C-alpha positions as a Python dict, from the first residue, in 0.01 Angstrom:
ca = {
    (1, 'M'): (0, 0, 0),
    (2, 'R'): (318, 247, 81),
    (3, 'Q'): (464, 165, -256),
    (4, 'S'): (116, 263, -410),
    (5, 'G'): (85, 602, -210),
    (6, 'R'): (436, 724, -323),
    (7, 'R'): (335, 619, -709),
    (8, 'V'): (34, 827, -680),
    (9, 'S'): (205, 1117, -489),
    (10, 'A'): (513, 1140, -807),
    (11, 'W'): (254, 1127, -1046),
    (12, 'L'): (54, 1398, -897),
    (13, 'S'): (373, 1618, -838),
    (14, 'G'): (451, 1522, -1225),
    (15, 'A'): (76, 1649, -1282),
    (16, 'V'): (155, 1970, -1089),
    (17, 'G'): (439, 2076, -1245),
    (18, 'L'): (367, 2009, -1601),
    (19, 'T'): (-8, 2198, -1586),
    (20, 'L'): (207, 2504, -1376),
    (21, 'G'): (478, 2539, -1666),
    (22, 'L'): (203, 2485, -1976),
    (23, 'S'): (38, 2789, -1761),
    (24, 'L'): (293, 2986, -1784),
    (25, 'L'): (386, 2895, -2126),
    (26, 'A'): (51, 3019, -2228),
    (27, 'G'): (143, 3376, -2075),
    (28, 'L'): (388, 3404, -2310),
    (29, 'P'): (351, 3639, -2646),
    (30, 'A'): (340, 3380, -2961),
    (31, 'Y'): (614, 3419, -3219),
    (32, 'A'): (549, 3400, -3628),
    (33, 'A'): (749, 3134, -3763),
    (34, 'G'): (1020, 3303, -3994),
    (35, 'G'): (1346, 3221, -4215),
    (36, 'S'): (1602, 3366, -4469),
    (37, 'W'): (1691, 3341, -4816),
    (38, 'V'): (2009, 3437, -4977),
    (39, 'A'): (2098, 3560, -5330),
    (40, 'T'): (2437, 3567, -5424),
    (41, 'L'): (2549, 3872, -5669),
    (42, 'P'): (2710, 3792, -6000),
    (43, 'H'): (3038, 3896, -6078),
    (44, 'Q'): (3020, 4256, -6241),
    (45, 'S'): (3256, 4513, -6379),
    (46, 'V'): (3157, 4865, -6263),
    (47, 'P'): (3282, 5123, -6501),
    (48, 'A'): (3386, 5475, -6395),
    (49, 'S'): (3079, 5734, -6441),
    (50, 'D'): (2932, 6010, -6348),
    (51, 'A'): (2605, 5837, -6208),
    (52, 'P'): (2539, 5551, -5971),
    (53, 'L'): (2445, 5221, -6204),
    (54, 'R'): (2109, 5053, -6099),
    (55, 'D'): (2176, 4660, -6091),
    (56, 'R'): (1917, 4358, -6154),
    (57, 'P'): (1720, 4270, -5900),
    (58, 'L'): (1850, 4015, -5694),
    (59, 'E'): (1721, 3640, -5694),
    (60, 'K'): (1568, 3487, -5408),
    (61, 'S'): (1681, 3123, -5321),
    (62, 'G'): (1396, 2922, -5332),
    (63, 'Q'): (985, 2995, -5295),
    (64, 'I'): (931, 3278, -5072),
    (65, 'G'): (592, 3333, -4860),
    (66, 'D'): (461, 3663, -4753),
    (67, 'G'): (663, 3822, -4457),
    (68, 'K'): (822, 4123, -4344),
    (69, 'I'): (1201, 4171, -4335),
    (70, 'T'): (1391, 4197, -4003),
    (71, 'R'): (1756, 4211, -4076),
    (72, 'V'): (1935, 4241, -4375),
    (73, 'H'): (2320, 4149, -4463),
    (74, 'W'): (2528, 4198, -4728),
    (75, 'S'): (2902, 4148, -4806),
    (76, 'F'): (3088, 4186, -5160),
    (77, 'A'): (3450, 4240, -5255),
    (78, 'V'): (3593, 4537, -5468),
    (79, 'E'): (3885, 4503, -5657),
    (80, 'G'): (4099, 4717, -5864),
    (81, 'A'): (3968, 5080, -5706),
    (82, 'D'): (4148, 5352, -5717),
    (83, 'V'): (3894, 5580, -5510),
    (84, 'P'): (3615, 5438, -5310),
    (85, 'L'): (3359, 5279, -5455),
    (86, 'R'): (3019, 5382, -5362),
    (87, 'A'): (2714, 5144, -5260),
    (88, 'W'): (2328, 5110, -5152),
    (89, 'L'): (2130, 4827, -5100),
    (90, 'C'): (1760, 4927, -5230),
    (91, 'Q'): (1398, 4807, -5230),
    (92, 'G'): (1197, 5036, -5425),
    (93, 'S'): (1224, 5391, -5376),
    (94, 'L'): (1428, 5306, -5015),
    (95, 'C'): (1830, 5327, -5117),
    (96, 'V'): (2018, 5257, -4785),
    (97, 'P'): (2373, 5366, -4791),
    (98, 'L'): (2629, 5092, -4746),
    (99, 'P'): (2932, 5224, -4495),
    (100, 'A'): (3166, 4939, -4522),
    (101, 'S'): (3155, 4597, -4843),
    (102, 'S'): (3005, 4397, -4529),
    (103, 'G'): (2770, 4435, -4242),
    (104, 'S'): (2399, 4444, -4168),
    (105, 'T'): (2068, 4699, -4143),
    (106, 'T'): (1743, 4673, -4015),
    (107, 'R'): (1652, 4973, -4223),
    (108, 'F'): (1418, 4745, -4456),
    (109, 'Q'): (1232, 4633, -4142),
    (110, 'G'): (884, 4567, -4154),
    (111, 'H'): (897, 4613, -4552),
    (112, 'S'): (751, 4313, -4747),
    (113, 'V'): (1033, 3979, -4817),
    (114, 'A'): (863, 3966, -5158),
    (115, 'D'): (970, 4284, -5286),
    (116, 'E'): (1254, 4339, -5502),
    (117, 'L'): (1594, 4406, -5333),
    (118, 'R'): (1860, 4485, -5520),
    (119, 'F'): (2227, 4672, -5522),
    (120, 'R'): (2336, 4988, -5640),
    (121, 'F'): (2687, 5099, -5748),
    (122, 'W'): (2876, 5423, -5841),
    (123, 'Y'): (3257, 5432, -5911),
    (124, 'P'): (3265, 5837, -5927),
    (125, 'S'): (3479, 5961, -6233),
    (126, 'T'): (3366, 6315, -6096),
    (127, 'H'): (3608, 6202, -5813),
    (128, 'G'): (3923, 6079, -6020),
    (129, 'A'): (3808, 5734, -6050),
    (130, 'T'): (3933, 5586, -6380),
    (131, 'G'): (3858, 5242, -6544),
    (132, 'R'): (3663, 4992, -6401),
    (133, 'V'): (3572, 4784, -6048),
    (134, 'S'): (3512, 4446, -6014),
    (135, 'I'): (3281, 4363, -5792),
    (136, 'T'): (3345, 3993, -5677),
    (137, 'R'): (3202, 3764, -5412),
    (138, 'G'): (2875, 3940, -5369),
    (139, 'Q'): (2569, 3837, -5159),
    (140, 'V'): (2274, 3911, -4925),
    (141, 'I'): (2123, 3727, -4659),
    (142, 'V'): (1702, 3834, -4569),
    (143, 'D'): (1593, 3744, -4261),
    (144, 'Y'): (1224, 3799, -4174),
    (145, 'D'): (943, 3666, -3998),
    (146, 'A'): (633, 3491, -4156),
}
């Protein structure tokens, strides 16, 4: 009889703990599932010019549903520049200046993950740039909430 009393007591303790744990979890806010998509920028040559060049939209990796951007990460390498290359990442009319060849931003936070992103580069001949620069190893990672 004593054994079965201990088992009942242990079972009740476990059930009370589980009930308490679930009730605490029920009070937490629900978070939407999210994801990321990655785009690779093909190697490209940017000539010295008087105005920024607009690149084609980045191709998303895989099927992307609806969602809101939380953070965007970028990276690229510049070869052959004799003056600094200027770069932006754009979505619609919002163009964010990129202060370095790699980094991340929350400036697109809340924007649709389905809308196009594109790089914009300028190798300013007005600042003494000559010839062309090469952009290599370009990549964008977009984090989003569904």
